[in-house]
Short mmCIF file of C-alpha atoms and ligand atoms in Angstrom, two decimals:
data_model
loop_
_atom_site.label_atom_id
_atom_site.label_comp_id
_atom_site.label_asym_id
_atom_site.label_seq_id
_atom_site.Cartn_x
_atom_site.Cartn_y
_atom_site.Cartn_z
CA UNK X 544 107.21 96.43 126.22
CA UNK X 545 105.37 95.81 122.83
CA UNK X 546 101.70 95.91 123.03
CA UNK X 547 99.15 93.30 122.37
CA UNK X 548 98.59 94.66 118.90
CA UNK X 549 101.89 94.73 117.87
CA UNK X 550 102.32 90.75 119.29
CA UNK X 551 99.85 89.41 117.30
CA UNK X 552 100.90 91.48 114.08
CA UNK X 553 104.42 89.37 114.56
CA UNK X 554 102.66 86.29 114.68
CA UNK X 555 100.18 86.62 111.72
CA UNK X 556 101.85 88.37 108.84
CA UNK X 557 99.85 89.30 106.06
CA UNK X 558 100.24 87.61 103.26
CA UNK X 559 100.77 89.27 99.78
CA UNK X 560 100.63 88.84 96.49
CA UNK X 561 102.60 90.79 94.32
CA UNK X 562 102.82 91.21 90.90
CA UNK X 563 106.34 90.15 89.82
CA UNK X 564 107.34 91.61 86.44
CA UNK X 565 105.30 94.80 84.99
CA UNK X 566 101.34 93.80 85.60
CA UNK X 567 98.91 90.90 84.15
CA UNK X 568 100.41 88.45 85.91
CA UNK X 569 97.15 86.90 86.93
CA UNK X 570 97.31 87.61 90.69
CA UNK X 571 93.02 88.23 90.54
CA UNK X 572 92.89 84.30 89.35
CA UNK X 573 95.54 83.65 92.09
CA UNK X 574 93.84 85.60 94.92
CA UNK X 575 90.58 84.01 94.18
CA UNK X 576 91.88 80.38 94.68
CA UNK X 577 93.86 81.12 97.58
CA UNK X 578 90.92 83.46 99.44
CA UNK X 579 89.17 81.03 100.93
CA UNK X 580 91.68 80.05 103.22
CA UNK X 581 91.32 83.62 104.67
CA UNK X 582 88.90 86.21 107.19
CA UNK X 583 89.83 89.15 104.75
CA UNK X 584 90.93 90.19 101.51
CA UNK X 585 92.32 93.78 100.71
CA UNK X 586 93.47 95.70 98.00
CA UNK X 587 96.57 97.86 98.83
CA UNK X 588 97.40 100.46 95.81
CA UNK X 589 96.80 101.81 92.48
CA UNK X 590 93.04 102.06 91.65
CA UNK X 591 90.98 101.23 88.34
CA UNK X 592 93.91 101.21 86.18
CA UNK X 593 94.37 97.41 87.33
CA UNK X 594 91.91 94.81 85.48
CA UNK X 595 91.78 91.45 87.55
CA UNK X 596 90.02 88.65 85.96
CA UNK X 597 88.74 86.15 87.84
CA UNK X 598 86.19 83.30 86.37
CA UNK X 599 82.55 83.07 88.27
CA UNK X 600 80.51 80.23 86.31
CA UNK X 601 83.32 79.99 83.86
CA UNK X 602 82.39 83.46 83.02
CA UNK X 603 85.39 86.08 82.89
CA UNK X 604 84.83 88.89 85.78
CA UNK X 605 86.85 91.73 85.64
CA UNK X 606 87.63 93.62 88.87
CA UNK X 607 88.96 96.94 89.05
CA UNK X 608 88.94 97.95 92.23
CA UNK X 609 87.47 95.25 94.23
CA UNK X 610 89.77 92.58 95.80
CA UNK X 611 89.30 89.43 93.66
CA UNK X 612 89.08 87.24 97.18
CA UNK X 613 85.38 88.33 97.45
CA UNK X 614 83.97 86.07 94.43
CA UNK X 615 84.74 83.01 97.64
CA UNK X 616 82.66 85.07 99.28
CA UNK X 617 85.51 86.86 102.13
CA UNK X 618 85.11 90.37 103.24
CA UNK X 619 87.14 92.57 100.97
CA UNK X 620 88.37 96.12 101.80
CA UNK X 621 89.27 98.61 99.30
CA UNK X 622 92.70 100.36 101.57
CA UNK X 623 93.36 103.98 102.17
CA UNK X 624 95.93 104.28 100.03
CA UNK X 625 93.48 103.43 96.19
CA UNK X 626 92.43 105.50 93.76
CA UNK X 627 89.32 105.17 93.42
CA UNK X 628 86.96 106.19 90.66
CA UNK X 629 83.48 106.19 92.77
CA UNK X 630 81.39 105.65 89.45
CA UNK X 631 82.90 103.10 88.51
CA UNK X 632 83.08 101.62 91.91
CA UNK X 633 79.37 101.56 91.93
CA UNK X 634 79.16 100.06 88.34
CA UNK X 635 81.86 97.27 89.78
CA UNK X 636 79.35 96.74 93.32
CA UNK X 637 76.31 96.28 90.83
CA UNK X 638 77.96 94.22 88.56
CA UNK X 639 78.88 91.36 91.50
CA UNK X 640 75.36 91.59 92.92
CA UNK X 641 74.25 90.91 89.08
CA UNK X 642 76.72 87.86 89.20
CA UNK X 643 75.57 86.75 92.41
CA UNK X 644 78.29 87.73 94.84
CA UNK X 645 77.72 89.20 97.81
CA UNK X 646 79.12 92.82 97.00
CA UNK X 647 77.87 93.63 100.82
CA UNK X 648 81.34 92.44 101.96
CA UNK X 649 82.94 95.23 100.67
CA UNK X 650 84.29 98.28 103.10
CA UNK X 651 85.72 101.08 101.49
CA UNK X 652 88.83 103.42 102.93
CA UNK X 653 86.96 106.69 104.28
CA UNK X 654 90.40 108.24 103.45
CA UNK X 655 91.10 106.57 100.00
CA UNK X 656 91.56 109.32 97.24
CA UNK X 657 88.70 110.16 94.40
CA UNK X 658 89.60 109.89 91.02
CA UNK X 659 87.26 112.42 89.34
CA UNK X 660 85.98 111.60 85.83
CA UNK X 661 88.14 115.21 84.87
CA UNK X 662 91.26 113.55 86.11
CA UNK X 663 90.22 110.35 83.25
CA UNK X 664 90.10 113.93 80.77
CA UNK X 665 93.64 115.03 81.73
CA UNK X 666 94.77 111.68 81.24
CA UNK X 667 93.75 111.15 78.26
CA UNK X 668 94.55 114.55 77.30
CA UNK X 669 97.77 114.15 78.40
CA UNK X 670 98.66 110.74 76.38
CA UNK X 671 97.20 112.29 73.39
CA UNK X 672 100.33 115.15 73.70
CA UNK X 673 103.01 113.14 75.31
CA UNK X 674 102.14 109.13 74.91
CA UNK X 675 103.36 107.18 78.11
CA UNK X 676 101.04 104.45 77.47
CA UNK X 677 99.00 105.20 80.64
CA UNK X 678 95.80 103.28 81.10
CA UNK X 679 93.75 106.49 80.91
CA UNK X 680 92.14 106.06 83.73
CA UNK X 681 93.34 109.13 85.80
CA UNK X 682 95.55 107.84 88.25
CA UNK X 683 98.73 110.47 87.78
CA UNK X 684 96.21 113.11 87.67
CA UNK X 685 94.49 112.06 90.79
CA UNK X 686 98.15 111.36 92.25
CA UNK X 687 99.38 115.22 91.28
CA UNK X 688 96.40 116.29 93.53
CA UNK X 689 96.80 113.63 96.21
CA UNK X 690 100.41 114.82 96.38
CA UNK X 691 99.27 118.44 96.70
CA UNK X 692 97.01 118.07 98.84
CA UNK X 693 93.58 119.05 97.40
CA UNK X 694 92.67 115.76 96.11
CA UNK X 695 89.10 114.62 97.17
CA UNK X 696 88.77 111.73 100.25
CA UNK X 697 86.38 109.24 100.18
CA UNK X 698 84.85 110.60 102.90
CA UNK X 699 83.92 114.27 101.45
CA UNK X 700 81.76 112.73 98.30
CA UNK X 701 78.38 113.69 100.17
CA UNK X 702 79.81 117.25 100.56
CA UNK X 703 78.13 119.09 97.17
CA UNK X 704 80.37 122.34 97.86
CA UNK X 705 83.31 120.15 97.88
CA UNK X 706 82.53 117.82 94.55
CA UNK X 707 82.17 121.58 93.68
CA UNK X 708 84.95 123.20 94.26
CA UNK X 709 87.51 119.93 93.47
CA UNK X 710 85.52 119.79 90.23
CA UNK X 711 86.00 123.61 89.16
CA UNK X 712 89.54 123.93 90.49
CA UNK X 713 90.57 121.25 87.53
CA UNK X 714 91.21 123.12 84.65
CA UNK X 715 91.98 120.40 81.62
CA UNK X 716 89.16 122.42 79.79
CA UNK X 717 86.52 124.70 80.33
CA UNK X 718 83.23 123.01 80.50
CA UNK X 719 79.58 124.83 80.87
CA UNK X 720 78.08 125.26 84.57
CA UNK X 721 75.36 122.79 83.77
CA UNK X 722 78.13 120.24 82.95
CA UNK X 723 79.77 120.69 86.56
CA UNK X 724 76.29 120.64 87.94
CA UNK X 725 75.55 117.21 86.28
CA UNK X 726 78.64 116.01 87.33
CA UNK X 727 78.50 117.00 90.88
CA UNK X 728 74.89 115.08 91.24
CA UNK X 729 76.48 112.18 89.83
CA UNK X 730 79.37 112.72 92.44
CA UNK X 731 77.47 113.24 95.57
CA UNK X 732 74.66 110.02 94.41
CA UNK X 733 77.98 107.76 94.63
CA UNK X 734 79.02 109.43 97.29
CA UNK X 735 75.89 108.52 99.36
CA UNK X 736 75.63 105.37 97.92
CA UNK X 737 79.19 104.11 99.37
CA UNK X 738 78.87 105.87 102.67
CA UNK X 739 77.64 102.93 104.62
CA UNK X 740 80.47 101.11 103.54
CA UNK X 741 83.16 103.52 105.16
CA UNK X 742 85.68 102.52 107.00
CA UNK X 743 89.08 103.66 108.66
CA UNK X 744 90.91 100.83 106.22
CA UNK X 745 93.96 100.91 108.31
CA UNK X 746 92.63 100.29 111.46
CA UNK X 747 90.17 97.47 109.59
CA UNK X 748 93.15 95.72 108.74
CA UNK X 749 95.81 95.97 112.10
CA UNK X 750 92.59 94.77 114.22
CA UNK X 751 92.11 91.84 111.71
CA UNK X 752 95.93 90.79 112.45
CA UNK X 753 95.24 91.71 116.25
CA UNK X 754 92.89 89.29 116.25
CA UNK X 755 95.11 86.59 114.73
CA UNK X 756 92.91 86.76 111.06
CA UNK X 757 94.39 85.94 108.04
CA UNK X 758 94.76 88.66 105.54
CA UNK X 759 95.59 88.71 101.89
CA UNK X 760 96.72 91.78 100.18
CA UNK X 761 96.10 91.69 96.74
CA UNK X 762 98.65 93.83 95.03
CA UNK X 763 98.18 95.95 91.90
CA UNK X 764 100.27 96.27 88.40
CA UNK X 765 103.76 94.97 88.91
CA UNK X 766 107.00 95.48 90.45
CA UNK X 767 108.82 97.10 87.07
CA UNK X 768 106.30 99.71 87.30
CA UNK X 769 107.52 101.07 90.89
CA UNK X 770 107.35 104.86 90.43
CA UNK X 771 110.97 104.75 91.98
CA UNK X 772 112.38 101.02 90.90
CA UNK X 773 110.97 100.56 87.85
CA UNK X 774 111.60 100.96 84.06
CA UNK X 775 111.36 104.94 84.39
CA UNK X 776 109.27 106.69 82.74
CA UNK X 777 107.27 104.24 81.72
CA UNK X 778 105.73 103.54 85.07
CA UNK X 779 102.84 104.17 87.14
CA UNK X 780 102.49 106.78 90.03
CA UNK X 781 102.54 104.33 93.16
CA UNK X 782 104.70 101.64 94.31
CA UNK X 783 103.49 98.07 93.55
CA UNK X 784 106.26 96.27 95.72
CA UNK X 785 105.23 94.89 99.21
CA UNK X 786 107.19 97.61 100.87
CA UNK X 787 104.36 100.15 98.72
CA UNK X 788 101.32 98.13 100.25
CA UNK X 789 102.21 97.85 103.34
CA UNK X 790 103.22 101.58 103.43
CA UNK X 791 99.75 102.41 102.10
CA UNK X 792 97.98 100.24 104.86
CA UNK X 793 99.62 101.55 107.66
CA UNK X 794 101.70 98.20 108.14
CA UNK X 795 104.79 98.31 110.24
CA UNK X 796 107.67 97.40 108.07
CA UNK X 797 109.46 95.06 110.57
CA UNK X 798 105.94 93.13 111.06
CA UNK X 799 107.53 90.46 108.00
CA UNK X 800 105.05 90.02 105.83
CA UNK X 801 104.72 86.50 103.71
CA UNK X 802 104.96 87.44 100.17
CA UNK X 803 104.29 85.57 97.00
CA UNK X 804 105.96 86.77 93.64
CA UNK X 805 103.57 86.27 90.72
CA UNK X 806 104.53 85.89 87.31
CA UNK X 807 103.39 84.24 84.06
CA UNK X 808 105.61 81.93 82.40
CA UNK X 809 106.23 84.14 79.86
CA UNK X 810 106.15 88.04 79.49
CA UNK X 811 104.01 90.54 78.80
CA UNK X 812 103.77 94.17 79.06
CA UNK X 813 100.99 97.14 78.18
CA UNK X 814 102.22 100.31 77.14
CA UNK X 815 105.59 101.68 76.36
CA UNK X 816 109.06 101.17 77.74
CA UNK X 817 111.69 98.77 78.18
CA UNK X 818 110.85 95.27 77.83
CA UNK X 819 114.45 93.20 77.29
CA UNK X 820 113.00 89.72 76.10
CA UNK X 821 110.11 91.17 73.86
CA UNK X 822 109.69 89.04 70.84
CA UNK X 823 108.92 90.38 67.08
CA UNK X 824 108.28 88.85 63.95
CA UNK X 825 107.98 84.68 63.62
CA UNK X 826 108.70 84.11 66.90
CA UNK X 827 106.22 86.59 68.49
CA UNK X 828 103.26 85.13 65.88
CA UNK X 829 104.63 81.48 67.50
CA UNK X 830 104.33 82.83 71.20
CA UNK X 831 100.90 85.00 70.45
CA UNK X 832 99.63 81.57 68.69
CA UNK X 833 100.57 79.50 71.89
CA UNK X 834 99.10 82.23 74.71
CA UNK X 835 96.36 83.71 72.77
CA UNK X 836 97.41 86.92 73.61
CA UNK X 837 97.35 89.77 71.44
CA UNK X 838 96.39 92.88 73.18
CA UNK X 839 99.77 93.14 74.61
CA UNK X 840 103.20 93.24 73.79
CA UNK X 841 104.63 89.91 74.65
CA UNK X 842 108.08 88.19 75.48
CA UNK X 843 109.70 85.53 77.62
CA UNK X 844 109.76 85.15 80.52
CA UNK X 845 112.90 87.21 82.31
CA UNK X 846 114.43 85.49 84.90
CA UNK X 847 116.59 88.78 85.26
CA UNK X 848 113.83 91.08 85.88
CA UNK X 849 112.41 88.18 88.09
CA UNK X 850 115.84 87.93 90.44
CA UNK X 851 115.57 91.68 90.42
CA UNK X 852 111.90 91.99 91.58
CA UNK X 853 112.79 89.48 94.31
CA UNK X 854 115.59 91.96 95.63
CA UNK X 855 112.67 94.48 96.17
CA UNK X 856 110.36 92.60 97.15
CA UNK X 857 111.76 89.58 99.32
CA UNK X 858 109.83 87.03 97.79
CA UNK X 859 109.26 83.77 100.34
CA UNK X 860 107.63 82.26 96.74
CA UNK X 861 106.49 82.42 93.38
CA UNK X 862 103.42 81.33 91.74
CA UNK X 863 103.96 81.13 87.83
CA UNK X 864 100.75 81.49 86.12
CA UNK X 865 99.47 80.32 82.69
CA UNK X 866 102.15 77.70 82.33
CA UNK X 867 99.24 75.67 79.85
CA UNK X 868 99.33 78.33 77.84
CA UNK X 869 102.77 77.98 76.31
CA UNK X 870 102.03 74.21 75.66
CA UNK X 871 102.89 73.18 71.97
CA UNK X 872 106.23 75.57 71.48
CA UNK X 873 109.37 73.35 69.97
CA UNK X 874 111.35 75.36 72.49
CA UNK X 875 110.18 77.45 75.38
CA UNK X 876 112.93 80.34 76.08
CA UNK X 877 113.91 82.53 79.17
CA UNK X 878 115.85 85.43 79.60
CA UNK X 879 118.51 85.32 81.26
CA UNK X 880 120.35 88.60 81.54
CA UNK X 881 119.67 92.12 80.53
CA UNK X 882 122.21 93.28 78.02
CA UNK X 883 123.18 97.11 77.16
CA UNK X 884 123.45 98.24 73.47
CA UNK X 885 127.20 97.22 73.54
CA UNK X 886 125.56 93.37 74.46
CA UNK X 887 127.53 93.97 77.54
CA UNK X 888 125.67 92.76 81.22
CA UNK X 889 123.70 94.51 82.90
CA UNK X 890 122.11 93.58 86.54
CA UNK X 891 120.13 97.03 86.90
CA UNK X 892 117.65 99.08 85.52
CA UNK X 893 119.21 102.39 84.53
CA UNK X 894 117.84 104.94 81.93
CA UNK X 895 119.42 104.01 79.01
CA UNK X 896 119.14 99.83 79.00
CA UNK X 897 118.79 97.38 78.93
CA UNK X 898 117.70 97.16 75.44
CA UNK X 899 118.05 93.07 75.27
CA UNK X 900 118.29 89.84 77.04
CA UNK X 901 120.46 86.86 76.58
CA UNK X 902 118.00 84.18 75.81
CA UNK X 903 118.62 80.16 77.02
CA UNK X 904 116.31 77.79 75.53
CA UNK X 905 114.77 74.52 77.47
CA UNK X 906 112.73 71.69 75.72
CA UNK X 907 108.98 72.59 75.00
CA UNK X 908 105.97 70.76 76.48
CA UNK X 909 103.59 69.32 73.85
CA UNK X 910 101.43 67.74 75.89
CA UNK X 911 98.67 68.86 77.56
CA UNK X 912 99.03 69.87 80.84
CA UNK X 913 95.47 71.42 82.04
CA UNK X 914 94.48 68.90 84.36
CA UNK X 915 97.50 68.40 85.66
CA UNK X 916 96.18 69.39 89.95
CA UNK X 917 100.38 68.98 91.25
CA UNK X 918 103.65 68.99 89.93
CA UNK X 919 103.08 64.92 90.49
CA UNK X 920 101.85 64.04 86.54
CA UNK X 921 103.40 66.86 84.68
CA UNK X 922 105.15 66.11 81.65
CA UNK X 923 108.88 66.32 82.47
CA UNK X 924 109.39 69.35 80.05
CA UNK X 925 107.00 71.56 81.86
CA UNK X 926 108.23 70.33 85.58
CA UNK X 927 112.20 71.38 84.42
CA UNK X 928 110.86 74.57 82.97
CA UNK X 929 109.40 75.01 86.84
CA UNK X 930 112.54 73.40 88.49
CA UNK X 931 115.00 75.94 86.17
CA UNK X 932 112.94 79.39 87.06
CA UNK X 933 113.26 78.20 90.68
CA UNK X 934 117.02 77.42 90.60
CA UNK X 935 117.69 80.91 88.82
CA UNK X 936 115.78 83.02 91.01
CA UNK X 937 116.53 81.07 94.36
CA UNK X 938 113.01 81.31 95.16
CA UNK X 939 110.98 78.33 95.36
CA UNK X 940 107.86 78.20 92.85
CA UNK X 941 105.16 76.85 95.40
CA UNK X 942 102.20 77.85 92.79
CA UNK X 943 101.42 77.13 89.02
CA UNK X 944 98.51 77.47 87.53
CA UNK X 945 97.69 75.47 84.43
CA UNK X 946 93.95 76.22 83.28
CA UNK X 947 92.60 79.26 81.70
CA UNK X 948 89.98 78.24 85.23
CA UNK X 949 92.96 79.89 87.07
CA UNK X 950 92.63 76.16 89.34
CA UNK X 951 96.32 77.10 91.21
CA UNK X 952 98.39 73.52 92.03
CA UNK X 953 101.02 73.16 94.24
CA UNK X 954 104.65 72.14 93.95
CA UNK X 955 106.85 70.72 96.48
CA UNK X 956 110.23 73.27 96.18
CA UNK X 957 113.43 71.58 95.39
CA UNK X 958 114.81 74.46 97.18
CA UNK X 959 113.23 73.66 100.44
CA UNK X 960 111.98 75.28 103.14
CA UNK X 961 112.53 79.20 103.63
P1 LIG D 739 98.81 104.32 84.70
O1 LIG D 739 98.96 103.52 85.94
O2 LIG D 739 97.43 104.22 84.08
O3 LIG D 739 99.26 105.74 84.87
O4 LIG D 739 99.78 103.68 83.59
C1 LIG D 739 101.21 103.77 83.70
C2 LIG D 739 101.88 102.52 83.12
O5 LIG D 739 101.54 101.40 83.92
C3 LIG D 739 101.43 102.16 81.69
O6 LIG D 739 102.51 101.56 81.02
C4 LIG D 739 100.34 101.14 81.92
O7 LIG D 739 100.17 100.30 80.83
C5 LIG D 739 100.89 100.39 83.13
N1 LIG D 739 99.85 99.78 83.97
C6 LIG D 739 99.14 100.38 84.96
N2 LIG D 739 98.32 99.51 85.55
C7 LIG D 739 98.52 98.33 84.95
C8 LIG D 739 97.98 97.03 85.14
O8 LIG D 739 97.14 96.77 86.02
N3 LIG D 739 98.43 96.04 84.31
C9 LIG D 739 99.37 96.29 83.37
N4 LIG D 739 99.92 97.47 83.15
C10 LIG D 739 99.49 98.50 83.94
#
């Protein structure tokens, strides 16, 4: 007979949000407009090597370890399975109290792993010998010791010996006494500074669903940087699919969850690695012009990798963010296959391709589209740029957002209900 518990978990799924191609795919700005609708917010994996923007007073906010659902003022839970880097975490807690936001609503996992600022060193250390393209923010390092079991817990922070002993067993470079000593202060200050906001994330969030709460999961970087499913090596250490959160809550797998694919309308990606409808030259000033983006290498959007991350993930939607921002292009293109060196097909990621994408081309949108609040009043390029992503992924695209103010609108699938 299934418990009570285990009723109510089948009845409220969690919903979550998951980053569809390989991360920045504006699922902070997403979160934050659909929060209010829920009792609690969480974030599942990874640590501060994601950056979530959201916009507070048309000021740009970035998160890195908070759940963006708390700037509309919902609990938010940091879950046991983060990195977190406690300095920084208190930095982050100041910084929404500065803006306003009530940064009491935040609970911490008591068994979520410390990133230690020598764990940033090896990092960095490490990209300066062997470049992945890591964020440098110490999550591999952390990960090496969370996988061999020495990392620091949450929980231990107040423990001086242990800041201690975690601290001098890391050996990226010898470092005076008086250095550890500072460092250990600075430790054990977070550390008592975050206690009261302990909690046993797991349970947090199964008694939330127990009680019939909603809860959305805010996931981290995207699918193509699964440790396991994604464009090897260029990846990050955790798994950023649904199956990865709910692992790291402590979510039963058959307990369906409601997941929403997120994904720009075009493509971007930090770092190295394989990226099959990366643009160069004219065509890349045209698309950097149109997006303003230029800290990142940038592409089309790839309905391959999309179909792809829906196979891992099971996506019940997409939201397709930033779909202003590619307003004014003659022609708006989409990948629409991966393609080996030999320009032959490819439906997988292996190591050596794809290298390219076959590229179809729709109409452009010229005309403005920012206050555009439902598919209802698009122009008709931008709505068949919505209608073609949905009919080549088979997932309906719910969601778009059209303002740099991250407002989300709805769309009424021509797929119908799933
Ligand atoms: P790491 O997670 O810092 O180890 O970085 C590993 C790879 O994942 C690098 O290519 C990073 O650029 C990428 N990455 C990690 N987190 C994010 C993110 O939040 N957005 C975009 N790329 C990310």
């Amino acid at each position: 007979m299934p418990g009570p518990v285990e009723q109510h978990l089948r009845a409220v799924p969690a919903t979550f949000l998951i980053g569809a191609l390989w991360g920045d795919e504006g699922k902070g700005r997403v979160a934050a407009a659909l929060a209010p609708g829920f009792a609690l917010t969480v974030r599942a994996t990874g640590g501060g090597n994601a950056k979530h923007t959201v916009l507070v007073d048309g000021q740009a906010l970035a998160l890195r370890h908070v759940p963006c659902g708390i700037v509309a003022g919902v609990p938010a839970l940091l879950g046991p399975g983060m990195l977190v880097h406690p300095l920084a975490l208190v930095e982050e807690l100041a910084l929404l109290d500065r803006t306003g936001i009530d940064a009491g609503l935040v609970r911490v996992s008591a068994g979520a792993t410390v990133v230690l600022p020598e764990h940033v060193d090896e990092d960095v250390a490490r990209e300066r010998m062997r470049p992945l393209g890591t964020t440098r923010s110490g999550i591999g390092p952390a990960l090496v010791d969370k996988a061999r079991r020495v990392a620091l817990r949450m929980h231990e922070l107040t423990d001086a010996q242990r800041v201690r002993h975690a601290l001098q067993s890391r050996t990226v470079r010898a470092r005076p006494k008086s250095e550890i000593e500072r460092q250990v202060r600075a430790l054990v200050r977070a550390g008592r500074a975050l206690a009261p906001r302990l909690v046993d994330g797991g349970a947090l969030v199964r008694a939330a669903l127990a009680r019939g709460d909603d809860v959305l999961v805010e996931g981290a970087q995207g699918t193509l940087l699964d440790v396991d499913h994604g464009t090897w090596p260029h990846v990050t250490g955790t798994h950023p699919t649904v199956g990865g959160a709910m692992a790291a809550l402590g979510l039963p797998a058959r307990e369906v969850a409601r997941v929403i694919g997120v994904t720009r309308a075009y493509a971007t990606r930090q770092g190295a690695g394989l990226f099959p409808t990366e643009v160069h030259g004219r065509e890349e000033g045209a698309l950097r012009a149109a997006t303003r983006e230029y800290s990142v290498r940038i592409g089309w959007l790839d309905l391959q990798a999309l179909r792809y991350a829906h196979v891992l993930n099971g996506f019940d939607e997409l939201a397709v963010t930033g779909l202003d921002r590619l307003r004014g292009l003659e022609v708006v293109k989409l990948g629409d296959g991966w393609l080996d060196a030999r320009g032959r097909t490819l439906t997988t990621l292996s190591t050596d391709g794809p290298i390219g994408a076959r590229l179809c081309e729709l109409p452009g949108f010229l005309d403005d589209v920012t206050n555009v609040r439902s598919a209802r009043g698009m122009p008709p390029a931008a709505r068949g740029f919505l209608d073609f992503v949905e009919r080549s992924v088979a997932v309906p695209v719910r969601r778009f957002s059209v303002a740099r103010a991250g407002r989300l609108a709805t769309r009424r699938s021509l797929l119908g209900a799933r």
